[in-house]
Tab-separated table of C-alpha atoms and ligand atoms in Angstrom:
chain	number	residue	atom	x	y	z
Q	1	MET	CA	103.990	190.866	111.927
Q	2	ILE	CA	99.997	190.926	113.178
Q	3	LEU	CA	97.523	193.256	113.303
Q	4	ILE	CA	94.897	193.066	115.197
Q	5	ARG	CA	92.041	195.341	113.681
Q	6	GLY	CA	88.876	197.503	115.585
Q	7	GLY	CA	88.208	195.322	117.868
Q	8	SER	CA	87.017	195.406	121.955
Q	9	VAL	CA	89.693	194.956	123.579
Q	10	PHE	CA	89.770	194.074	127.189
Q	11	SER	CA	91.734	195.976	129.886
Q	12	ALA	CA	91.918	194.038	133.117
Q	13	SER	CA	93.388	196.747	134.485
Q	14	THR	CA	90.890	200.301	134.595
Q	15	SER	CA	88.576	198.055	137.453
Q	16	SER	CA	88.807	194.883	139.477
Q	17	LYS	CA	86.322	193.761	136.957
Q	18	GLY	CA	87.696	195.039	133.585
Q	19	GLY	CA	86.042	196.712	130.436
Q	20	PHE	CA	86.793	196.811	126.730
Q	21	GLU	CA	87.823	199.589	124.049
Q	22	VAL	CA	88.154	200.244	120.488
Q	23	LYS	CA	91.506	199.777	119.980
Q	24	ASP	CA	94.534	197.521	117.404
Q	25	VAL	CA	96.789	194.748	118.521
Q	26	LEU	CA	100.413	195.263	116.224
Q	27	ILE	CA	101.731	192.043	117.267
Q	28	ASP	CA	105.629	191.679	116.470
Q	29	GLY	CA	107.309	187.909	116.893
Q	30	ASP	CA	106.157	186.596	119.883
Q	31	ARG	CA	105.409	190.194	121.445
Q	32	ILE	CA	102.702	192.756	121.403
Q	33	ALA	CA	104.222	195.783	119.946
Q	34	ALA	CA	101.188	198.629	119.943
Q	35	VAL	CA	97.323	198.878	121.442
Q	36	GLY	CA	95.964	201.780	120.238
Q	37	ARG	CA	95.747	203.093	116.589
Q	38	VAL	CA	98.205	201.290	114.868
Q	39	HIS	CA	99.222	202.882	111.497
Q	40	VAL	CA	102.326	200.647	109.678
Q	41	ASP	CA	102.805	200.491	106.290
Q	42	GLU	CA	104.401	196.770	106.544
Q	43	VAL	CA	101.803	193.886	108.322
Q	44	SER	CA	101.830	190.472	106.936
Q	45	ASP	CA	98.104	189.769	108.293
Q	46	VAL	CA	95.545	192.019	108.130
Q	47	VAL	CA	92.555	190.858	110.408
Q	48	ASP	CA	88.997	193.017	111.191
Q	49	ALA	CA	88.081	192.421	114.658
Q	50	SER	CA	85.491	194.528	114.407
Q	51	GLY	CA	82.253	193.903	116.629
Q	52	CYS	CA	84.114	191.425	118.326
Q	53	LEU	CA	85.988	190.458	121.635
Q	54	VAL	CA	89.906	191.122	121.465
Q	55	GLY	CA	91.637	189.838	124.853
Q	56	PRO	CA	94.635	187.458	126.292
Q	57	GLY	CA	93.444	183.996	125.208
Q	58	PHE	CA	91.887	181.807	126.882
Q	59	VAL	CA	93.148	178.800	129.565
Q	60	ASP	CA	91.821	175.723	130.755
Q	61	MET	CA	92.899	174.113	133.341
Q	62	HIS	CA	90.935	171.294	132.984
Q	63	THR	CA	91.716	168.766	130.233
Q	64	HIS	CA	92.402	165.816	129.453
Q	65	LEU	CA	94.371	165.725	126.980
Q	66	ARG	CA	95.321	161.312	127.040
Q	67	GLU	CA	98.434	161.207	126.847
Q	68	PRO	CA	100.723	159.373	127.551
Q	69	GLY	CA	98.584	155.934	126.872
Q	70	HIS	CA	95.506	156.453	125.817
Q	71	THR	CA	96.178	158.714	122.235
Q	72	TRP	CA	93.408	156.881	120.374
Q	73	LYS	CA	90.655	159.053	122.348
Q	74	GLU	CA	93.077	162.279	122.145
Q	75	ASP	CA	96.423	163.000	122.140
Q	76	ILE	CA	99.244	166.238	122.960
Q	77	ALA	CA	98.946	167.695	119.352
Q	78	SER	CA	95.400	166.890	118.640
Q	79	GLY	CA	94.235	168.047	121.680
Q	80	SER	CA	96.226	171.508	121.348
Q	81	ALA	CA	94.650	171.222	118.196
Q	82	ALA	CA	91.052	171.243	119.767
Q	83	ALA	CA	92.504	174.051	122.203
Q	84	ALA	CA	93.783	176.145	119.750
Q	85	ALA	CA	90.299	176.309	117.521
Q	86	GLY	CA	88.500	176.953	121.284
Q	87	GLY	CA	90.397	180.051	121.944
Q	88	PHE	CA	92.627	178.671	123.951
Q	89	THR	CA	96.367	179.453	124.230
Q	90	ALA	CA	96.735	177.400	127.155
Q	91	VAL	CA	95.599	174.221	128.904
Q	92	VAL	CA	97.052	172.055	131.919
Q	93	ALA	CA	96.905	168.259	131.029
Q	94	MET	CA	94.649	165.492	133.557
Q	95	PRO	CA	97.411	163.733	135.432
Q	96	ASN	CA	94.829	160.753	134.793
Q	97	THR	CA	96.664	158.993	131.621
Q	98	ASP	CA	99.283	155.500	131.246
Q	99	PRO	CA	101.546	155.525	133.132
Q	100	PRO	CA	99.933	158.038	136.109
Q	101	ILE	CA	101.511	161.552	135.302
Q	102	ASP	CA	102.639	160.886	138.860
Q	103	GLU	CA	106.995	161.407	138.309
Q	104	ALA	CA	108.491	164.028	136.813
Q	105	ASN	CA	110.190	162.075	133.875
Q	106	ILE	CA	106.810	161.865	132.890
Q	107	VAL	CA	105.697	165.462	133.566
Q	108	GLU	CA	108.971	166.356	131.493
Q	109	GLU	CA	107.750	164.306	128.351
Q	110	VAL	CA	104.529	166.227	128.317
Q	111	ILE	CA	105.950	169.666	128.378
Q	112	ARG	CA	108.434	168.467	125.918
Q	113	ARG	CA	105.804	167.670	123.373
Q	114	GLY	CA	103.088	170.214	124.088
Q	115	ALA	CA	106.456	172.799	123.424
Q	116	GLU	CA	107.442	170.188	120.392
Q	117	VAL	CA	103.735	170.229	118.489
Q	118	GLY	CA	103.711	174.315	119.541
Q	119	LEU	CA	99.539	175.178	119.175
Q	120	VAL	CA	99.438	176.548	122.661
Q	121	GLU	CA	101.159	175.759	126.024
Q	122	VAL	CA	100.837	172.498	127.318
Q	123	SER	CA	100.768	172.842	130.891
Q	124	VAL	CA	100.563	169.518	133.317
Q	125	ALA	CA	99.069	169.079	136.475
Q	126	GLY	CA	100.643	166.004	138.858
Q	127	ALA	CA	98.717	162.795	140.835
Q	128	MET	CA	99.102	163.941	144.653
Q	129	THR	CA	99.022	160.428	145.655
Q	130	GLN	CA	101.533	157.094	143.171
Q	131	GLY	CA	99.553	155.825	140.694
Q	132	ARG	CA	96.586	157.869	141.057
Q	133	ALA	CA	95.416	155.221	144.451
Q	134	GLY	CA	94.728	157.177	146.772
Q	135	VAL	CA	97.342	155.605	149.121
Q	136	VAL	CA	101.188	156.908	149.186
Q	137	PRO	CA	101.701	160.558	148.347
Q	138	SER	CA	103.551	161.198	145.193
Q	139	ASP	CA	107.512	163.032	145.796
Q	140	ILE	CA	104.882	166.810	145.493
Q	141	GLU	CA	108.615	168.795	146.364
Q	142	GLY	CA	109.717	167.083	143.185
Q	143	LEU	CA	106.847	167.243	141.097
Q	144	TYR	CA	106.843	171.389	142.027
Q	145	GLU	CA	110.178	171.064	140.899
Q	146	CYS	CA	110.051	170.879	137.515
Q	147	GLY	CA	106.553	173.454	137.241
Q	148	VAL	CA	103.967	171.039	138.927
Q	149	ARG	CA	101.360	173.742	140.476
Q	150	ILE	CA	98.401	171.197	140.742
Q	151	PHE	CA	98.287	168.901	142.091
Q	152	THR	CA	94.946	166.139	141.313
Q	153	ASP	CA	93.826	162.953	141.859
Q	154	ASP	CA	90.321	163.737	138.626
Q	155	GLY	CA	89.306	161.350	138.054
Q	156	ASP	CA	88.988	159.830	141.208
Q	157	CYS	CA	89.000	161.368	144.883
Q	158	VAL	CA	91.765	161.161	147.546
Q	159	GLU	CA	89.831	160.006	150.183
Q	160	ASP	CA	91.724	159.150	153.218
Q	161	VAL	CA	91.648	161.625	155.596
Q	162	ASP	CA	95.427	160.837	156.872
Q	163	VAL	CA	96.227	160.895	152.794
Q	164	LEU	CA	95.442	163.994	152.108
Q	165	LEU	CA	96.437	166.044	155.442
Q	166	SER	CA	99.569	164.638	154.574
Q	167	VAL	CA	99.910	165.992	150.721
Q	168	MET	CA	98.214	169.145	152.256
Q	169	MET	CA	100.884	170.615	154.641
Q	170	ARG	CA	103.133	169.710	151.832
Q	171	ILE	CA	101.369	171.356	149.292
Q	172	ALA	CA	100.955	174.284	152.229
Q	173	ALA	CA	104.809	174.978	152.601
Q	174	LEU	CA	105.052	174.919	149.080
Q	175	PRO	CA	104.792	179.105	147.658
Q	176	GLY	CA	102.010	178.521	144.532
Q	177	ALA	CA	100.813	175.096	145.258
Q	178	VAL	CA	97.425	173.940	145.309
Q	179	VAL	CA	95.668	170.917	146.115
Q	180	SER	CA	92.797	170.599	143.457
Q	181	GLN	CA	89.940	167.914	143.993
Q	182	HIS	CA	87.756	165.839	142.050
Q	183	ALA	CA	85.360	165.966	145.227
Q	184	GLU	CA	83.062	162.477	145.512
Q	185	ASP	CA	82.842	160.474	147.715
Q	186	ALA	CA	83.480	156.835	145.776
Q	187	ALA	CA	80.782	154.293	148.994
Q	188	MET	CA	78.180	157.185	147.660
Q	189	THR	CA	78.613	156.658	143.799
Q	190	VAL	CA	79.139	152.772	143.688
Q	191	ASP	CA	76.374	151.746	140.818
Q	192	GLY	CA	75.586	155.675	140.200
Q	193	HIS	CA	75.222	156.694	136.250
Q	194	MET	CA	73.677	159.796	136.779
Q	195	HIS	CA	72.137	162.701	139.414
Q	196	GLU	CA	70.101	160.829	141.528
Q	197	GLY	CA	66.466	162.835	142.027
Q	198	SER	CA	63.363	162.313	139.630
Q	199	MET	CA	64.780	162.431	136.318
Q	200	SER	CA	66.884	158.686	137.772
Q	201	ALA	CA	63.552	157.529	139.497
Q	202	ARG	CA	62.436	157.889	136.341
Q	203	LEU	CA	64.767	156.268	134.234
Q	204	ASP	CA	65.527	153.784	136.896
Q	205	VAL	CA	69.326	154.300	136.655
Q	206	GLY	CA	71.570	154.858	139.568
Q	207	GLY	CA	71.460	157.610	141.507
Q	208	LEU	CA	74.851	159.869	141.801
Q	209	PRO	CA	73.617	161.743	145.130
Q	210	ALA	CA	74.752	165.420	145.265
Q	211	GLU	CA	76.346	164.560	148.836
Q	212	ALA	CA	78.580	162.233	147.605
Q	213	GLU	CA	79.994	166.125	146.465
Q	214	ILE	CA	78.781	168.614	149.289
Q	215	GLU	CA	80.017	166.018	152.409
Q	216	VAL	CA	83.773	165.704	150.768
Q	217	VAL	CA	83.981	169.659	150.150
Q	218	GLY	CA	83.212	170.074	153.615
Q	219	ARG	CA	85.104	167.368	155.236
Q	220	ASP	CA	88.530	169.102	152.723
Q	221	LEU	CA	87.239	172.829	154.368
Q	222	ASP	CA	88.562	171.333	158.147
Q	223	LEU	CA	91.578	170.215	156.390
Q	224	VAL	CA	92.026	173.246	154.362
Q	225	ARG	CA	91.368	175.457	157.835
Q	226	GLU	CA	94.400	172.942	159.565
Q	227	THR	CA	96.772	173.157	156.528
Q	228	GLY	CA	96.189	176.641	155.236
Q	229	ALA	CA	97.140	175.701	151.902
Q	230	SER	CA	95.309	176.559	148.774
Q	231	TYR	CA	92.406	174.287	147.136
Q	232	HIS	CA	90.742	174.035	144.245
Q	233	CYS	CA	87.179	172.918	143.996
Q	234	GLN	CA	86.669	170.932	140.527
Q	235	HIS	CA	82.892	171.107	138.396
Q	236	VAL	CA	81.403	172.069	141.035
Q	237	SER	CA	78.035	169.910	139.955
Q	238	ALA	CA	75.527	170.825	142.771
Q	239	ALA	CA	73.993	173.949	145.031
Q	240	GLY	CA	75.391	172.559	148.259
Q	241	THR	CA	78.911	172.880	147.220
Q	242	VAL	CA	78.584	176.553	146.439
Q	243	GLU	CA	77.189	177.927	149.731
Q	244	LEU	CA	80.123	176.034	150.932
Q	245	ILE	CA	82.492	177.559	148.770
Q	246	ARG	CA	80.479	180.769	149.300
Q	247	HIS	CA	81.059	180.705	153.874
Q	248	ALA	CA	84.679	179.642	152.073
Q	249	LYS	CA	85.656	182.076	151.022
Q	250	ALA	CA	83.530	184.625	153.295
Q	251	GLU	CA	84.962	182.964	156.351
Q	252	GLY	CA	88.621	184.168	154.625
Q	253	LEU	CA	90.255	180.704	153.416
Q	254	PRO	CA	91.912	180.395	150.617
Q	255	ILE	CA	89.760	179.128	148.388
Q	256	THR	CA	88.882	178.757	144.254
Q	257	ALA	CA	86.433	176.604	142.693
Q	258	GLU	CA	85.550	175.856	138.869
Q	259	VAL	CA	83.040	174.800	136.986
Q	260	THR	CA	81.688	173.705	133.481
Q	261	PRO	CA	80.295	174.623	130.794
Q	262	HIS	CA	77.665	171.717	130.618
Q	263	HIS	CA	76.902	171.923	133.767
Q	264	LEU	CA	75.774	176.032	133.029
Q	265	SER	CA	74.016	174.513	130.129
Q	266	PHE	CA	72.488	171.287	130.857
Q	267	ASP	CA	70.383	169.608	133.633
Q	268	ASP	CA	69.147	166.231	133.899
Q	269	THR	CA	66.629	166.488	132.363
Q	270	SER	CA	68.330	166.572	129.480
Q	271	LEU	CA	68.856	162.988	129.769
Q	272	ALA	CA	65.677	161.283	129.196
Q	273	ASP	CA	66.205	159.167	125.954
Q	274	LEU	CA	69.567	157.616	127.954
Q	275	ASP	CA	72.304	159.966	125.417
Q	276	THR	CA	75.570	158.998	126.132
Q	277	ASP	CA	76.964	162.390	125.509
Q	278	PHE	CA	75.715	163.130	128.444
Q	279	LYS	CA	76.841	161.013	130.215
Q	280	MET	CA	79.664	162.300	133.108
Q	281	TYR	CA	80.910	162.611	136.310
Q	282	PRO	CA	79.827	164.489	138.093
Q	283	PRO	CA	76.615	164.319	136.378
Q	284	LEU	CA	74.092	166.632	135.389
Q	285	ARG	CA	71.953	168.007	137.788
Q	286	SER	CA	68.492	169.781	138.737
Q	287	GLY	CA	67.210	172.376	137.204
Q	288	ASP	CA	68.080	174.394	140.465
Q	289	ASP	CA	71.409	173.573	140.752
Q	290	ARG	CA	72.383	175.095	137.407
Q	291	ARG	CA	70.684	178.151	138.488
Q	292	VAL	CA	72.424	178.167	141.411
Q	293	LEU	CA	75.481	177.696	139.511
Q	294	ARG	CA	74.773	180.133	137.139
Q	295	GLU	CA	74.042	182.727	139.184
Q	296	ALA	CA	77.623	181.601	141.497
Q	297	LEU	CA	79.690	182.232	138.441
Q	298	ASN	CA	78.588	185.830	137.723
Q	299	ASP	CA	78.619	186.605	141.306
Q	300	GLY	CA	82.775	185.214	141.637
Q	301	THR	CA	81.572	182.773	144.311
Q	302	ILE	CA	83.071	180.095	141.170
Q	303	ASP	CA	85.916	181.565	139.950
Q	304	VAL	CA	86.456	179.432	136.591
Q	305	VAL	CA	84.772	177.291	133.752
Q	306	ALA	CA	86.886	174.581	132.890
Q	307	THR	CA	86.184	172.466	129.949
Q	308	ASP	CA	87.215	168.703	132.080
Q	309	HIS	CA	87.687	167.988	127.768
Q	310	ALA	CA	86.929	164.068	128.670
Q	311	PRO	CA	87.483	162.276	125.426
Q	312	HIS	CA	86.579	158.416	124.389
Q	313	LEU	CA	85.402	157.396	120.467
Q	314	PRO	CA	82.262	156.587	119.507
Q	315	GLU	CA	82.574	153.165	119.185
Q	316	GLU	CA	83.163	153.300	122.779
Q	317	LYS	CA	80.257	155.743	123.944
Q	318	SER	CA	78.174	153.513	121.212
Q	319	THR	CA	77.138	151.199	124.255
Q	320	LEU	CA	74.478	150.466	127.450
Q	321	PHE	CA	74.186	154.444	129.377
Q	322	GLY	CA	75.614	152.199	133.104
Q	323	GLU	CA	78.738	150.749	130.325
Q	324	ALA	CA	79.528	153.959	128.862
Q	325	PRO	CA	82.969	155.525	129.738
Q	326	ARG	CA	81.881	159.148	131.582
Q	327	GLY	CA	83.032	162.057	129.833
Q	328	VAL	CA	82.324	164.384	127.157
Q	329	ILE	CA	84.307	166.813	125.665
Q	330	GLY	CA	84.084	170.466	126.045
Q	331	LEU	CA	87.994	172.859	124.907
Q	332	GLU	CA	85.483	173.863	121.064
Q	333	THR	CA	82.196	174.782	122.266
Q	334	ALA	CA	82.761	176.258	125.962
Q	335	ALA	CA	83.466	179.945	124.972
Q	336	ALA	CA	80.450	180.358	123.078
Q	337	VAL	CA	78.687	178.790	126.207
Q	338	VAL	CA	79.902	180.988	128.407
Q	339	SER	CA	79.711	184.090	126.002
Q	340	GLY	CA	76.455	183.274	125.904
Q	341	VAL	CA	75.556	183.027	130.768
Q	342	VAL	CA	77.392	185.492	131.708
Q	343	ASP	CA	75.415	189.316	132.965
Q	344	ASP	CA	79.107	191.067	130.937
Q	345	PRO	CA	81.414	189.682	129.033
Q	346	ALA	CA	84.756	190.570	131.406
Q	347	ARG	CA	83.572	187.862	132.861
Q	348	MET	CA	83.776	185.560	130.286
Q	349	PHE	CA	87.994	187.066	130.601
Q	350	GLN	CA	87.905	186.667	134.328
Q	351	SER	CA	86.496	182.926	134.198
Q	352	LEU	CA	88.320	181.941	131.307
Q	353	SER	CA	91.511	183.437	131.490
Q	354	LEU	CA	92.831	185.492	133.952
Q	355	ASN	CA	91.512	183.293	137.154
Q	356	PRO	CA	92.529	180.021	135.945
Q	357	ALA	CA	96.154	181.470	135.026
Q	358	SER	CA	96.768	182.575	138.177
Q	359	ILE	CA	95.575	179.487	140.139
Q	360	ALA	CA	97.375	177.457	138.026
Q	361	SER	CA	100.760	180.229	137.651
Q	362	LEU	CA	101.130	180.998	133.934
Q	363	LYS	CA	103.387	184.247	133.937
Q	364	ASP	CA	102.089	184.579	130.086
Q	365	GLN	CA	99.105	183.258	130.338
Q	366	GLY	CA	95.722	186.469	131.323
Q	367	ARG	CA	98.096	189.237	131.268
Q	368	PRO	CA	96.665	192.835	130.211
Q	369	ILE	CA	96.466	193.674	126.544
Q	370	ALA	CA	99.455	195.953	126.667
Q	371	VAL	CA	103.248	196.856	125.280
Q	372	GLY	CA	106.029	194.290	125.314
Q	373	GLU	CA	103.775	191.669	127.278
Q	374	ARG	CA	103.181	188.065	124.990
Q	375	ALA	CA	101.717	187.584	122.549
Q	376	ASN	CA	98.672	184.864	123.426
Q	377	ILE	CA	94.975	186.631	122.203
Q	378	VAL	CA	92.070	185.613	121.680
Q	379	VAL	CA	89.927	187.160	118.904
Q	380	PHE	CA	85.899	186.056	119.896
Q	381	ASP	CA	82.793	186.379	117.196
Q	382	PRO	CA	80.474	187.229	120.391
Q	383	ARG	CA	77.536	186.775	117.233
Q	384	HIS	CA	78.843	184.185	115.104
Q	385	GLU	CA	75.660	181.520	115.126
Q	386	TRP	CA	77.037	177.872	114.454
Q	387	THR	CA	75.259	174.227	115.054
Q	388	PRO	CA	78.643	172.124	116.138
Q	389	ASP	CA	78.715	168.956	113.778
Q	390	ARG	CA	82.101	168.045	114.123
Q	391	PHE	CA	85.346	168.851	116.042
Q	392	VAL	CA	88.837	169.450	115.250
Q	393	SER	CA	89.754	167.098	118.235
Q	394	ARG	CA	90.269	163.290	117.602
Q	395	SER	CA	87.168	162.296	120.109
Q	396	SER	CA	83.064	164.254	119.537
Q	397	ASN	CA	81.442	162.910	122.469
Q	398	SER	CA	80.422	166.248	122.368
Q	399	PRO	CA	77.256	167.650	123.819
Q	400	TYR	CA	76.197	170.857	121.692
Q	401	LYS	CA	76.676	168.351	118.790
Q	402	GLY	CA	73.454	169.405	116.440
Q	403	HIS	CA	72.412	172.349	119.215
Q	404	PRO	CA	72.499	176.068	118.329
Q	405	LEU	CA	75.364	177.616	119.658
Q	406	LYS	CA	76.159	181.919	119.777
Q	407	GLY	CA	79.631	182.978	119.734
Q	408	ARG	CA	82.932	181.369	118.560
Q	409	PRO	CA	86.459	182.705	118.724
Q	410	LEU	CA	87.714	183.965	114.904
Q	411	LEU	CA	91.497	184.033	115.726
Q	412	THR	CA	93.648	182.711	118.181
Q	413	VAL	CA	97.457	184.011	118.542
Q	414	HIS	CA	100.259	181.727	120.662
Q	415	ASN	CA	103.369	183.166	121.772
Q	416	GLY	CA	102.237	185.648	118.180
Q	417	ARG	CA	102.143	182.542	116.081
Q	418	ILE	CA	98.161	182.073	114.499
Q	419	VAL	CA	97.826	179.068	115.932
Q	420	TYR	CA	93.757	178.997	114.707
Q	421	SER	CA	91.841	180.939	112.652
Q	422	LEU	CA	88.539	180.616	111.509
Q	423	VAL	CA	87.902	182.048	108.252
Q	424	GLY	CA	90.691	178.764	106.772
Q	425	ALA	CA	88.846	176.489	108.970
Q	426	ALA	CA	85.406	176.349	107.819
C	1	ZN	ZN1	87.145	165.447	137.946
């Protein structure tokens, strides 16, 4: 048994937003056995959670685990360990692997491997098109049968309207299934490596215009109106996209959206010395875009914070900015960033747990801290000050290296088992 004593326990049931109350939480086996003032004689682990937030484990609906195919960057075991260290109890693995996750047998293999590692729940997003080539829809129904709910060609945008329309019509017929689009018009982003603006002009680096994202989302919203398919907008980076999402939600369309921690923390002025650990797609945009993203998270226009954890080795990143692979890791630093950005800590659990669990249809995640529920729990210390320097992830391409952060998971419990503890980890 594990006793988490005296933490501020998140309760989402008292209001739509959720609040906190100081309570003990007792875990027996894989379930929550008691919540409140708990007195027990025999407990194997007692965790002092005073001053900490206790809530449902975080869920990352946008993780690149790199397995199969790119396991020198990360694999299911190292990615799961990094997730647990970040307070996550579930991740949704993106399908841009080698081979891509576009068939049932690959989905089953990744899920089987994730369960074998057993540190976090590993769920899988399936490719929308065969080989992620954007041409022929994948076996949507077959992937759905083996548990896939999120369909995406992430890393690439599905641009062909006819292909996307046919995929969305099929997804609309499957309860809980959602199209998750990497919105980026390839024709507008040829030779671009950073946000197109005054910084890219000054540095003489090819620009990636915000319109490349905004125009794809605008077009896709017409397909949502036509098909009724649920649509999730990945890694929103531009203020104009936020505006489209705001209007689409007001219109009642089945739209959700995510933002990454790095788009909440940084803007394109961080690229002054062209550090490749700040290179990702979509790129860091202007300070105004960043401000709008923060507001949109806090007013609920953006539902989810998702890491887009994208590991690359130092030798891959140590090259010219234009040639470096895109992407940064994020699992271990995400909660600290969100904690520092939200107006209310309840928003952290909404955006990092409840909302992504709901969108990804993960029934044992994002659940209330209540008797009988599966024990997927994070204990988060909002006071802990630290500066990331080394990582559990196999890769270390983090823009937060050497960047002081406040807030850190103290304990992660997955299926009733302690899978991460900051006190043993340091
Ligand atoms: Zn993407």
